[in-house]
């Protein structure tokens, strides 16, 4: 897909931003079982977080646990909701770090801000702030974040290309995003896309894996890695999966990766490092031609599956490109 066609793409659904905001305003007041996916958090990262935060935390994964946050880093969480991912990050980045949660729902922001005071008291320092805003116009300055996360929120946007542009704008050069989201095995038909409830439940607004990869590359990200976590549900024969997706903003000081090939490590170890890149079992990582050549020779030959996402569709296996 060309950059112009990708970046100019607009959702053709009748669902509006206001529909989504109303949907989640209600979810802030009363827990909605239909919005909950089986996301697992590291319990050691939750001890400082009030129990009521968990009751209104909706998501499909744990992007913060997988982001490799370091002391002193700045993280921006999009669609922060009740704040659970921000509060986990607060402990990981420490007193010298900074965490910003962005949400458009006043009811969610109010609850998150109240709990931020409790979290600060439990940790002995406060480094979390919440801002009201939209994913398509993030209220954060340029080059501010080392990491941008979102947890089952990107699919709710009615203009996803604008969200990717904004993520790139606020990331520092070489910064990364880690997104847990719902990916469908094929595009939802129009009648599903016009269904406000299905959109609000993170289904009918989901992208396909090819759409996600094409859009991410067109905006200028590289170093894409993809991890299929589980099959969430099937609606009208369409399979909706939970994925964790990672990519990096270009750094003018480093050579960028322009390859469209993906390498999936098949084992037998949990992970290995080759040519400066880490490969985990079942996780597809974007690679350049030099790395592909290395992986095709001993001792790596036979342990990797190399695919071109432009021509090969994802399978139903643990890895999206087996």
Tab-separated table of C-alpha atoms in Angstrom:
chain	number	residue	atom	x	y	z
A	1	UNK	CA	0.000	0.000	0.000
A	2	UNK	CA	1.383	3.401	-0.911
A	3	UNK	CA	1.932	6.075	1.705
A	4	UNK	CA	-0.656	8.396	0.208
A	5	UNK	CA	-3.411	5.796	0.119
A	6	UNK	CA	-2.609	4.549	3.591
A	7	UNK	CA	-2.288	7.869	5.328
A	8	UNK	CA	-5.334	9.399	3.653
A	9	UNK	CA	-7.522	6.467	4.627
A	10	UNK	CA	-10.610	7.294	6.661
A	11	UNK	CA	-12.944	4.879	8.374
A	12	UNK	CA	-16.204	4.434	6.480
A	13	UNK	CA	-18.261	3.549	9.543
A	14	UNK	CA	-21.195	5.617	10.785
A	15	UNK	CA	-19.770	5.297	14.303
A	16	UNK	CA	-18.483	8.601	15.695
A	17	UNK	CA	-16.015	9.637	18.376
A	18	UNK	CA	-18.962	10.752	20.496
A	19	UNK	CA	-20.473	7.260	20.312
A	20	UNK	CA	-17.277	5.777	21.698
A	21	UNK	CA	-17.028	8.409	24.442
A	22	UNK	CA	-20.607	7.758	25.576
A	23	UNK	CA	-19.972	4.024	25.556
A	24	UNK	CA	-16.955	4.313	27.869
A	25	UNK	CA	-18.475	6.969	30.097
A	26	UNK	CA	-20.989	4.320	31.146
A	27	UNK	CA	-18.190	1.777	31.567
A	28	UNK	CA	-16.476	4.097	34.055
A	29	UNK	CA	-19.532	4.093	36.269
A	30	UNK	CA	-20.257	0.368	36.162
A	31	UNK	CA	-17.997	-2.512	35.106
A	32	UNK	CA	-18.911	-3.933	31.699
A	33	UNK	CA	-18.192	-7.653	31.322
A	34	UNK	CA	-18.443	-7.468	27.516
A	35	UNK	CA	-15.376	-5.217	27.416
A	36	UNK	CA	-13.119	-7.465	29.466
A	37	UNK	CA	-10.588	-9.755	27.857
A	38	UNK	CA	-8.387	-12.243	29.738
A	39	UNK	CA	-5.404	-9.915	30.163
A	40	UNK	CA	-2.846	-11.148	32.683
A	41	UNK	CA	-0.713	-8.738	34.681
A	42	UNK	CA	2.379	-9.469	36.716
A	43	UNK	CA	1.029	-9.408	40.267
A	44	UNK	CA	4.288	-7.939	41.555
A	45	UNK	CA	3.484	-4.785	39.567
A	46	UNK	CA	0.018	-4.346	41.092
A	47	UNK	CA	0.571	-4.199	44.856
A	48	UNK	CA	0.622	-0.386	44.928
A	49	UNK	CA	-2.558	-0.013	42.859
A	50	UNK	CA	-6.029	0.375	44.484
A	51	UNK	CA	-8.358	-2.562	43.894
A	52	UNK	CA	-11.076	-0.383	42.365
A	53	UNK	CA	-8.779	0.407	39.431
A	54	UNK	CA	-8.932	-3.199	38.252
A	55	UNK	CA	-12.748	-3.180	38.159
A	56	UNK	CA	-12.839	-0.518	35.442
A	57	UNK	CA	-9.750	-1.600	33.489
A	58	UNK	CA	-10.618	-2.812	30.005
A	59	UNK	CA	-8.048	-4.250	27.675
A	60	UNK	CA	-6.756	-7.252	25.783
A	61	UNK	CA	-3.162	-7.494	26.946
A	62	UNK	CA	-0.402	-6.042	29.078
A	63	UNK	CA	1.698	-3.737	26.883
A	64	UNK	CA	3.565	-2.160	29.803
A	65	UNK	CA	4.783	-5.496	31.154
A	66	UNK	CA	6.297	-6.243	27.732
A	67	UNK	CA	7.725	-2.805	26.958
A	68	UNK	CA	11.033	-3.092	28.804
A	69	UNK	CA	10.556	0.199	30.628
A	70	UNK	CA	13.643	1.620	32.310
A	71	UNK	CA	14.168	4.030	35.180
A	72	UNK	CA	13.837	7.650	34.094
A	73	UNK	CA	11.916	7.003	30.877
A	74	UNK	CA	8.773	8.853	29.818
A	75	UNK	CA	5.709	6.853	28.797
A	76	UNK	CA	2.453	8.061	27.239
A	77	UNK	CA	-0.546	5.749	27.498
A	78	UNK	CA	-3.341	6.340	24.991
A	79	UNK	CA	-6.889	5.649	26.124
A	80	UNK	CA	-5.643	5.324	29.682
A	81	UNK	CA	-9.099	4.679	31.135
A	82	UNK	CA	-8.960	3.847	34.837
A	83	UNK	CA	-5.179	4.184	34.758
A	84	UNK	CA	-3.916	0.670	35.486
A	85	UNK	CA	-1.186	0.675	32.817
A	86	UNK	CA	-0.049	4.145	33.884
A	87	UNK	CA	0.180	3.053	37.511
A	88	UNK	CA	2.203	-0.039	36.586
A	89	UNK	CA	4.563	2.164	34.578
A	90	UNK	CA	4.818	4.632	37.466
A	91	UNK	CA	6.634	2.031	39.537
A	92	UNK	CA	8.823	0.817	36.649
A	93	UNK	CA	10.154	4.257	35.573
A	94	UNK	CA	10.710	5.373	39.154
A	95	UNK	CA	10.724	8.829	40.681
A	96	UNK	CA	12.931	10.174	37.878
A	97	UNK	CA	10.507	8.987	35.190
A	98	UNK	CA	7.274	10.427	33.891
A	99	UNK	CA	3.951	8.869	32.915
A	100	UNK	CA	1.149	10.616	31.013
A	101	UNK	CA	-2.273	9.080	30.534
A	102	UNK	CA	-4.532	10.435	27.777
A	103	UNK	CA	-8.247	9.765	27.640
A	104	UNK	CA	-11.280	11.554	26.203
A	105	UNK	CA	-13.745	10.360	28.849
A	106	UNK	CA	-14.262	12.744	31.758
A	107	UNK	CA	-15.647	10.061	34.061
A	108	UNK	CA	-12.608	7.836	33.509
A	109	UNK	CA	-10.192	10.750	33.987
A	110	UNK	CA	-11.819	11.744	37.241
A	111	UNK	CA	-11.479	8.262	38.704
A	112	UNK	CA	-7.937	7.856	37.423
A	113	UNK	CA	-6.830	11.178	38.914
A	114	UNK	CA	-8.278	10.288	42.319
A	115	UNK	CA	-6.474	6.962	42.314
A	116	UNK	CA	-3.238	8.621	41.161
A	117	UNK	CA	-3.081	10.323	44.559
A	118	UNK	CA	-3.379	6.948	46.290
A	119	UNK	CA	-0.705	5.418	44.065
A	120	UNK	CA	1.668	8.318	44.767
A	121	UNK	CA	1.156	7.844	48.489
A	122	UNK	CA	1.843	4.095	48.230
A	123	UNK	CA	5.016	4.599	46.169
A	124	UNK	CA	6.296	7.627	48.029
A	125	UNK	CA	6.447	9.762	44.893
A	126	UNK	CA	4.091	11.041	42.201
A	127	UNK	CA	5.031	10.894	38.526
A	128	UNK	CA	1.668	10.288	36.815
A	129	UNK	CA	-0.583	12.880	35.228
A	130	UNK	CA	-3.742	12.484	33.187
A	131	UNK	CA	-4.812	14.699	30.307
A	132	UNK	CA	-8.059	14.903	28.412
A	133	UNK	CA	-7.652	14.530	24.683
A	134	UNK	CA	-8.172	12.437	21.586
A	135	UNK	CA	-5.945	9.786	20.056
A	136	UNK	CA	-5.987	11.729	16.791
A	137	UNK	CA	-4.687	14.876	18.519
A	138	UNK	CA	-2.602	13.854	21.520
A	139	UNK	CA	-2.101	16.702	24.053
A	140	UNK	CA	1.634	16.015	24.421
A	141	UNK	CA	4.595	17.958	23.022
A	142	UNK	CA	6.791	16.740	20.156
A	143	UNK	CA	9.591	14.238	20.895
A	144	UNK	CA	8.431	13.785	24.481
A	145	UNK	CA	8.130	10.030	24.978
A	146	UNK	CA	10.448	7.051	24.994
A	147	UNK	CA	7.426	4.782	24.832
A	148	UNK	CA	3.798	5.037	23.719
A	149	UNK	CA	1.366	2.317	24.766
A	150	UNK	CA	-2.293	1.555	24.299
A	151	UNK	CA	-4.395	-1.340	25.497
A	152	UNK	CA	-7.252	-2.323	23.167
A	153	UNK	CA	-7.869	1.301	22.183
A	154	UNK	CA	-6.509	1.838	18.683
A	155	UNK	CA	-9.367	-0.167	17.168
A	156	UNK	CA	-11.827	2.350	18.644
A	157	UNK	CA	-10.434	5.251	16.617
A	158	UNK	CA	-12.370	6.367	13.551
A	159	UNK	CA	-9.149	7.706	11.941
A	160	UNK	CA	-6.325	5.313	12.693
A	161	UNK	CA	-3.776	6.861	10.311
A	162	UNK	CA	-4.000	10.113	12.275
A	163	UNK	CA	-3.298	8.197	15.492
A	164	UNK	CA	-0.130	6.683	14.030
A	165	UNK	CA	1.023	10.116	12.854
A	166	UNK	CA	0.505	11.497	16.351
A	167	UNK	CA	2.357	8.592	17.966
A	168	UNK	CA	5.318	9.253	15.696
A	169	UNK	CA	5.186	12.990	16.479
A	170	UNK	CA	5.381	12.572	20.257
A	171	UNK	CA	8.021	9.808	20.251
A	172	UNK	CA	11.667	10.655	20.666
A	173	UNK	CA	13.900	9.542	17.772
A	174	UNK	CA	14.370	5.811	18.203
A	175	UNK	CA	11.418	5.632	20.605
A	176	UNK	CA	8.970	2.765	20.453
A	177	UNK	CA	5.330	1.916	20.714
A	178	UNK	CA	3.914	-1.253	22.261
A	179	UNK	CA	0.247	-1.740	21.462
A	180	UNK	CA	-2.036	-4.499	22.697
A	181	UNK	CA	-5.038	-4.596	20.394
A	182	UNK	CA	-7.601	-6.660	18.541
A	183	UNK	CA	-6.712	-7.773	15.010
A	184	UNK	CA	-9.236	-9.486	12.720
A	185	UNK	CA	-8.451	-12.179	10.155
A	186	UNK	CA	-10.496	-10.223	7.597
A	187	UNK	CA	-12.243	-6.866	7.421
A	188	UNK	CA	-15.651	-6.565	9.051
A	189	UNK	CA	-18.560	-6.000	6.649
A	190	UNK	CA	-20.281	-2.623	6.549
A	191	UNK	CA	-23.266	-3.596	8.693
A	192	UNK	CA	-20.880	-4.623	11.493
A	193	UNK	CA	-18.849	-1.426	11.117
A	194	UNK	CA	-22.033	0.607	11.520
A	195	UNK	CA	-22.945	-1.248	14.740
A	196	UNK	CA	-22.051	1.091	17.618
A	197	UNK	CA	-22.094	-1.673	20.211
A	198	UNK	CA	-19.736	-3.954	18.258
A	199	UNK	CA	-17.414	-1.005	17.643
A	200	UNK	CA	-17.423	-0.059	21.323
A	201	UNK	CA	-16.694	-3.671	22.249
A	202	UNK	CA	-13.443	-3.486	20.223
A	203	UNK	CA	-14.600	-5.763	17.401
A	204	UNK	CA	-15.874	-4.125	14.225
A	205	UNK	CA	-13.273	-1.325	14.213
A	206	UNK	CA	-10.352	-3.774	14.280
A	207	UNK	CA	-7.760	-3.727	11.514
A	208	UNK	CA	-6.427	-6.776	9.740
A	209	UNK	CA	-2.769	-7.607	10.300
A	210	UNK	CA	-1.845	-6.482	6.773
A	211	UNK	CA	-3.639	-3.158	7.290
A	212	UNK	CA	-1.725	-2.619	10.538
A	213	UNK	CA	1.667	-3.441	8.982
A	214	UNK	CA	1.028	-1.347	5.863
A	215	UNK	CA	-0.112	1.674	7.836
A	216	UNK	CA	2.714	1.417	10.352
A	217	UNK	CA	5.334	1.314	7.594
A	218	UNK	CA	3.682	4.088	5.578
A	219	UNK	CA	3.852	6.445	8.565
A	220	UNK	CA	7.579	5.704	8.881
A	221	UNK	CA	7.964	3.145	11.675
A	222	UNK	CA	10.324	0.189	11.401
A	223	UNK	CA	11.549	-2.783	13.463
A	224	UNK	CA	8.015	-4.180	13.646
A	225	UNK	CA	7.405	-7.240	15.806
A	226	UNK	CA	4.110	-9.066	16.180
A	227	UNK	CA	2.897	-11.500	18.820
A	228	UNK	CA	-0.447	-13.268	18.554
A	229	UNK	CA	-1.653	-13.807	22.128
A	230	UNK	CA	-5.002	-15.593	21.800
A	231	UNK	CA	-8.226	-15.935	19.850
A	232	UNK	CA	-10.667	-13.566	21.533
A	233	UNK	CA	-13.948	-14.312	19.791
A	234	UNK	CA	-15.594	-15.198	16.473
A	235	UNK	CA	-18.387	-12.998	15.112
A	236	UNK	CA	-20.158	-13.910	11.873
A	237	UNK	CA	-17.272	-16.186	10.998
A	238	UNK	CA	-14.634	-13.459	11.463
A	239	UNK	CA	-11.889	-14.327	13.940
A	240	UNK	CA	-10.731	-11.591	16.297
A	241	UNK	CA	-7.326	-12.092	17.919
A	242	UNK	CA	-5.476	-10.287	20.660
A	243	UNK	CA	-2.043	-9.170	19.433
A	244	UNK	CA	0.849	-7.278	20.944
A	245	UNK	CA	2.477	-5.065	18.300
A	246	UNK	CA	5.754	-3.189	18.600
A	247	UNK	CA	7.574	-0.779	16.278
A	248	UNK	CA	10.205	1.959	16.442
A	249	UNK	CA	10.326	5.573	15.322
A	250	UNK	CA	13.202	6.395	12.956
A	251	UNK	CA	16.386	7.790	14.426
A	252	UNK	CA	18.242	10.095	11.994
A	253	UNK	CA	21.493	9.038	13.659
A	254	UNK	CA	21.002	5.397	12.728
A	255	UNK	CA	20.338	3.592	9.496
A	256	UNK	CA	16.658	2.733	9.210
A	257	UNK	CA	15.268	-0.679	8.360
A	258	UNK	CA	13.573	-0.645	4.996
A	259	UNK	CA	12.965	-4.393	4.632
A	260	UNK	CA	9.485	-5.821	4.261
A	261	UNK	CA	10.489	-9.309	5.413
A	262	UNK	CA	9.562	-10.893	8.720
A	263	UNK	CA	11.446	-13.628	10.593
A	264	UNK	CA	9.669	-15.953	13.026
A	265	UNK	CA	11.843	-17.980	15.419
A	266	UNK	CA	10.560	-21.534	15.790
A	267	UNK	CA	12.638	-22.662	18.779
A	268	UNK	CA	13.891	-24.713	20.554
A	269	UNK	CA	14.924	-21.979	23.008
A	270	UNK	CA	12.615	-19.326	24.420
A	271	UNK	CA	14.599	-16.606	22.650
A	272	UNK	CA	17.916	-15.912	20.922
A	273	UNK	CA	19.850	-12.818	19.830
A	274	UNK	CA	21.189	-12.628	16.289
A	275	UNK	CA	22.766	-9.657	14.500
A	276	UNK	CA	21.776	-7.374	17.375
A	277	UNK	CA	18.083	-8.359	17.309
A	278	UNK	CA	16.197	-10.477	19.823
A	279	UNK	CA	13.913	-13.202	18.501
A	280	UNK	CA	11.337	-14.883	20.742
A	281	UNK	CA	9.483	-18.062	19.874
A	282	UNK	CA	6.340	-17.368	17.856
A	283	UNK	CA	7.019	-13.643	17.496
A	284	UNK	CA	7.595	-12.147	14.049
A	285	UNK	CA	10.324	-9.534	13.774
A	286	UNK	CA	11.064	-7.270	10.822
A	287	UNK	CA	14.520	-8.001	9.367
A	288	UNK	CA	16.798	-6.676	6.641
A	289	UNK	CA	18.371	-8.691	3.858
A	290	UNK	CA	21.675	-9.071	5.690
A	291	UNK	CA	19.940	-10.662	8.662
A	292	UNK	CA	17.894	-12.936	6.399
A	293	UNK	CA	21.131	-14.246	4.901
A	294	UNK	CA	22.553	-14.962	8.356
A	295	UNK	CA	19.377	-16.748	9.465
A	296	UNK	CA	19.488	-18.929	6.368
A	297	UNK	CA	22.922	-20.331	7.215
A	298	UNK	CA	24.217	-22.532	10.050
A	299	UNK	CA	23.613	-22.610	12.924
A	300	UNK	CA	20.285	-20.813	12.419
A	301	UNK	CA	19.090	-22.549	9.251
A	302	UNK	CA	15.828	-24.410	9.827
A	303	UNK	CA	15.005	-22.537	13.019
A	304	UNK	CA	13.336	-19.550	11.333
A	305	UNK	CA	10.404	-18.979	9.006
A	306	UNK	CA	10.955	-16.008	6.695
A	307	UNK	CA	7.864	-14.449	5.112
A	308	UNK	CA	6.839	-11.409	3.121
A	309	UNK	CA	3.643	-9.914	4.617
A	310	UNK	CA	2.895	-8.247	1.293
A	311	UNK	CA	2.230	-11.634	-0.272
A	312	UNK	CA	1.504	-14.057	2.566
A	313	UNK	CA	-1.539	-13.953	4.847
A	314	UNK	CA	-1.175	-14.821	8.570
A	315	UNK	CA	-2.015	-18.352	9.626
A	316	UNK	CA	-4.054	-19.502	12.622
A	317	UNK	CA	-0.950	-20.764	14.398
A	318	UNK	CA	0.799	-19.228	17.396
A	319	UNK	CA	2.953	-17.160	15.061
A	320	UNK	CA	1.175	-14.916	12.608
A	321	UNK	CA	3.390	-15.945	9.720
A	322	UNK	CA	4.089	-19.662	10.185
